[in-house]
């Protein structure tokens, strides 16, 4: 069985490192950020969103725990917002260790987050997925997430360059 355990302080540094590294690489791969600044930008965005770390109000960071194996298999980060009385959540990051993927942990973690959201009065949960992450897109579609828009980019090149 998959459960969510509030992330202890001693796990935060590795969560931060993995989150910023992954986000930097995703933005680089997508063409949004250049290699020269992607890590710095990812770190800045992380600190903007979590200025008080685990104590940042409205943010909930959990280890995803496999009870049967007695081990953490990943993490999930949810933030809640209130826009004119409409309370929603946003999953900023969900990661399952590569050697533990394909066992239903991500689906279970998202279902647990949805249940928590309902209990706290949220009306919806959103997330962002990069276009190159077909596996995540398929997972999210399979449990009811729908596309709300697309960001597109066209790199420009000078003739003769």
mmCIF file of C-alpha atoms in Angstrom:
data_model
loop_
_atom_site.group_PDB
_atom_site.id
_atom_site.type_symbol
_atom_site.label_atom_id
_atom_site.label_comp_id
_atom_site.label_asym_id
_atom_site.label_seq_id
_atom_site.Cartn_x
_atom_site.Cartn_y
_atom_site.Cartn_z
ATOM 1 C CA UNK A 1 0.000 0.000 0.000
ATOM 2 C CA UNK A 2 1.194 3.502 -0.847
ATOM 3 C CA UNK A 3 0.910 6.205 1.802
ATOM 4 C CA UNK A 4 1.941 9.847 2.113
ATOM 5 C CA UNK A 5 4.170 10.844 5.014
ATOM 6 C CA UNK A 6 4.887 14.521 5.728
ATOM 7 C CA UNK A 7 8.480 15.097 4.689
ATOM 8 C CA UNK A 8 10.819 15.403 7.660
ATOM 9 C CA UNK A 9 13.352 18.223 7.760
ATOM 10 C CA UNK A 10 16.272 15.847 7.203
ATOM 11 C CA UNK A 11 14.873 14.899 3.762
ATOM 12 C CA UNK A 12 14.382 18.473 2.548
ATOM 13 C CA UNK A 13 17.913 19.080 1.209
ATOM 14 C CA UNK A 14 17.765 16.028 -1.076
ATOM 15 C CA UNK A 15 14.209 16.978 -2.138
ATOM 16 C CA UNK A 16 15.423 20.477 -3.025
ATOM 17 C CA UNK A 17 18.419 19.146 -4.941
ATOM 18 C CA UNK A 18 16.402 16.606 -6.914
ATOM 19 C CA UNK A 19 13.575 19.067 -7.584
ATOM 20 C CA UNK A 20 15.791 21.859 -8.863
ATOM 21 C CA UNK A 21 17.978 19.537 -10.918
ATOM 22 C CA UNK A 22 14.971 17.867 -12.548
ATOM 23 C CA UNK A 23 13.226 21.179 -13.211
ATOM 24 C CA UNK A 24 16.379 22.670 -14.728
ATOM 25 C CA UNK A 25 16.831 19.663 -17.034
ATOM 26 C CA UNK A 26 13.161 19.675 -18.083
ATOM 27 C CA UNK A 27 13.321 23.372 -18.955
ATOM 28 C CA UNK A 28 16.584 22.869 -20.838
ATOM 29 C CA UNK A 29 15.205 19.882 -22.758
ATOM 30 C CA UNK A 30 12.014 21.744 -23.627
ATOM 31 C CA UNK A 31 13.970 24.683 -25.041
ATOM 32 C CA UNK A 32 12.601 27.161 -22.512
ATOM 33 C CA UNK A 33 15.907 27.871 -20.742
ATOM 34 C CA UNK A 34 19.530 27.886 -21.935
ATOM 35 C CA UNK A 35 22.056 25.533 -20.349
ATOM 36 C CA UNK A 36 24.044 28.475 -19.004
ATOM 37 C CA UNK A 37 21.266 29.598 -16.644
ATOM 38 C CA UNK A 38 18.883 26.657 -16.202
ATOM 39 C CA UNK A 39 20.182 25.489 -12.810
ATOM 40 C CA UNK A 40 20.318 29.008 -11.383
ATOM 41 C CA UNK A 41 16.785 29.744 -12.633
ATOM 42 C CA UNK A 42 15.420 26.481 -11.214
ATOM 43 C CA UNK A 43 16.935 27.245 -7.807
ATOM 44 C CA UNK A 44 15.535 30.790 -7.844
ATOM 45 C CA UNK A 45 12.065 29.514 -8.729
ATOM 46 C CA UNK A 46 12.230 26.875 -5.994
ATOM 47 C CA UNK A 47 13.178 29.470 -3.355
ATOM 48 C CA UNK A 48 10.507 31.873 -4.607
ATOM 49 C CA UNK A 49 7.851 29.178 -4.159
ATOM 50 C CA UNK A 50 9.180 27.789 -0.858
ATOM 51 C CA UNK A 51 10.792 30.762 0.921
ATOM 52 C CA UNK A 52 10.293 29.073 4.307
ATOM 53 C CA UNK A 53 11.098 25.557 3.125
ATOM 54 C CA UNK A 54 8.820 22.932 4.628
ATOM 55 C CA UNK A 55 7.194 25.619 6.800
ATOM 56 C CA UNK A 56 5.973 27.666 3.803
ATOM 57 C CA UNK A 57 2.238 28.249 4.375
ATOM 58 C CA UNK A 58 -0.082 26.511 1.916
ATOM 59 C CA UNK A 59 2.565 24.032 0.733
ATOM 60 C CA UNK A 60 2.481 20.338 1.592
ATOM 61 C CA UNK A 61 5.436 18.098 0.781
ATOM 62 C CA UNK A 62 5.233 14.373 1.360
ATOM 63 C CA UNK A 63 7.415 11.340 0.994
ATOM 64 C CA UNK A 64 5.602 8.662 -0.975
ATOM 65 C CA UNK A 65 5.977 5.553 1.127
ATOM 66 C CA UNK A 66 5.588 1.908 0.125
ATOM 67 C CA UNK A 67 4.248 0.306 3.295
ATOM 68 C CA UNK A 68 4.854 -3.255 2.072
ATOM 69 C CA UNK A 69 8.543 -2.587 1.361
ATOM 70 C CA UNK A 70 9.004 -0.168 4.285
ATOM 71 C CA UNK A 71 10.678 2.421 2.076
ATOM 72 C CA UNK A 72 10.178 5.840 0.564
ATOM 73 C CA UNK A 73 9.791 5.564 -3.190
ATOM 74 C CA UNK A 74 9.456 9.244 -4.093
ATOM 75 C CA UNK A 75 7.843 12.531 -3.120
ATOM 76 C CA UNK A 76 4.957 14.813 -4.014
ATOM 77 C CA UNK A 77 4.550 18.570 -3.492
ATOM 78 C CA UNK A 78 1.106 20.206 -3.369
ATOM 79 C CA UNK A 79 0.340 23.902 -2.939
ATOM 80 C CA UNK A 80 -3.062 25.370 -2.177
ATOM 81 C CA UNK A 81 -4.282 28.775 -3.306
ATOM 82 C CA UNK A 82 -7.405 30.856 -2.743
ATOM 83 C CA UNK A 83 -8.467 33.041 -5.661
ATOM 84 C CA UNK A 84 -11.521 35.085 -4.689
ATOM 85 C CA UNK A 85 -12.941 32.269 -2.589
ATOM 86 C CA UNK A 86 -12.148 29.491 -5.070
ATOM 87 C CA UNK A 87 -9.674 27.154 -3.403
ATOM 88 C CA UNK A 88 -7.541 25.011 -5.688
ATOM 89 C CA UNK A 89 -4.410 22.950 -5.450
ATOM 90 C CA UNK A 90 -1.409 22.608 -7.723
ATOM 91 C CA UNK A 91 0.990 19.670 -7.804
ATOM 92 C CA UNK A 92 4.388 21.257 -8.332
ATOM 93 C CA UNK A 93 6.321 18.028 -8.397
ATOM 94 C CA UNK A 94 5.843 14.306 -8.154
ATOM 95 C CA UNK A 95 8.779 11.955 -8.498
ATOM 96 C CA UNK A 96 8.949 8.200 -8.167
ATOM 97 C CA UNK A 97 12.416 6.632 -8.025
ATOM 98 C CA UNK A 98 13.213 5.023 -11.406
ATOM 99 C CA UNK A 99 13.594 1.562 -9.846
ATOM 100 C CA UNK A 100 10.109 1.827 -8.282
ATOM 101 C CA UNK A 101 8.147 3.124 -11.277
ATOM 102 C CA UNK A 102 5.351 1.165 -12.902
ATOM 103 C CA UNK A 103 3.999 -0.161 -9.594
ATOM 104 C CA UNK A 104 1.115 2.287 -9.116
ATOM 105 C CA UNK A 105 2.794 4.587 -6.593
ATOM 106 C CA UNK A 106 2.257 7.787 -8.591
ATOM 107 C CA UNK A 107 -1.409 6.999 -9.213
ATOM 108 C CA UNK A 108 -1.930 6.176 -5.544
ATOM 109 C CA UNK A 109 -0.130 9.348 -4.410
ATOM 110 C CA UNK A 110 -2.227 11.520 -6.709
ATOM 111 C CA UNK A 111 -5.427 9.842 -5.480
ATOM 112 C CA UNK A 112 -4.368 10.494 -1.875
ATOM 113 C CA UNK A 113 -3.661 14.152 -2.704
ATOM 114 C CA UNK A 114 -7.100 14.413 -4.337
ATOM 115 C CA UNK A 115 -8.757 12.988 -1.215
ATOM 116 C CA UNK A 116 -6.878 15.477 0.957
ATOM 117 C CA UNK A 117 -7.902 18.280 -1.383
ATOM 118 C CA UNK A 118 -11.564 17.325 -1.122
ATOM 119 C CA UNK A 119 -11.314 17.156 2.659
ATOM 120 C CA UNK A 120 -9.799 20.668 2.727
ATOM 121 C CA UNK A 121 -12.441 22.093 0.407
ATOM 122 C CA UNK A 122 -10.442 22.367 -2.821
ATOM 123 C CA UNK A 123 -12.446 22.537 -6.045
ATOM 124 C CA UNK A 124 -9.689 21.283 -8.384
ATOM 125 C CA UNK A 125 -6.058 20.238 -8.576
ATOM 126 C CA UNK A 126 -3.865 21.308 -11.459
ATOM 127 C CA UNK A 127 -0.367 20.383 -12.561
ATOM 128 C CA UNK A 128 2.088 21.115 -15.341
ATOM 129 C CA UNK A 129 3.678 18.454 -17.506
ATOM 130 C CA UNK A 130 6.397 19.020 -20.069
ATOM 131 C CA UNK A 131 5.573 18.006 -23.626
ATOM 132 C CA UNK A 132 8.513 15.579 -23.759
ATOM 133 C CA UNK A 133 7.183 13.579 -20.790
ATOM 134 C CA UNK A 134 4.745 11.266 -22.580
ATOM 135 C CA UNK A 135 4.656 8.778 -19.705
ATOM 136 C CA UNK A 136 3.496 11.400 -17.211
ATOM 137 C CA UNK A 137 0.945 12.739 -19.686
ATOM 138 C CA UNK A 138 -0.535 9.270 -20.110
ATOM 139 C CA UNK A 139 -0.678 8.755 -16.345
ATOM 140 C CA UNK A 140 -2.421 12.081 -15.730
ATOM 141 C CA UNK A 141 -4.952 11.502 -18.529
ATOM 142 C CA UNK A 142 -5.700 8.011 -17.207
ATOM 143 C CA UNK A 143 -6.813 9.408 -13.844
ATOM 144 C CA UNK A 144 -8.871 12.286 -15.186
ATOM 145 C CA UNK A 145 -6.587 15.274 -15.694
ATOM 146 C CA UNK A 146 -7.372 17.271 -18.820
ATOM 147 C CA UNK A 147 -5.425 19.714 -20.936
ATOM 148 C CA UNK A 148 -6.216 23.380 -20.306
ATOM 149 C CA UNK A 149 -3.757 24.968 -22.752
ATOM 150 C CA UNK A 150 -0.464 24.658 -24.591
ATOM 151 C CA UNK A 151 2.716 26.697 -24.498
ATOM 152 C CA UNK A 152 4.550 26.631 -27.806
ATOM 153 C CA UNK A 153 7.963 27.886 -28.890
ATOM 154 C CA UNK A 154 9.780 28.290 -32.177
ATOM 155 C CA UNK A 155 13.531 28.859 -31.949
ATOM 156 C CA UNK A 156 14.659 31.543 -34.376
ATOM 157 C CA UNK A 157 17.888 31.334 -36.316
ATOM 158 C CA UNK A 158 19.547 33.935 -38.476
ATOM 159 C CA UNK A 159 20.209 32.938 -42.060
ATOM 160 C CA UNK A 160 23.734 31.664 -42.559
ATOM 161 C CA UNK A 161 24.191 30.944 -38.855
#
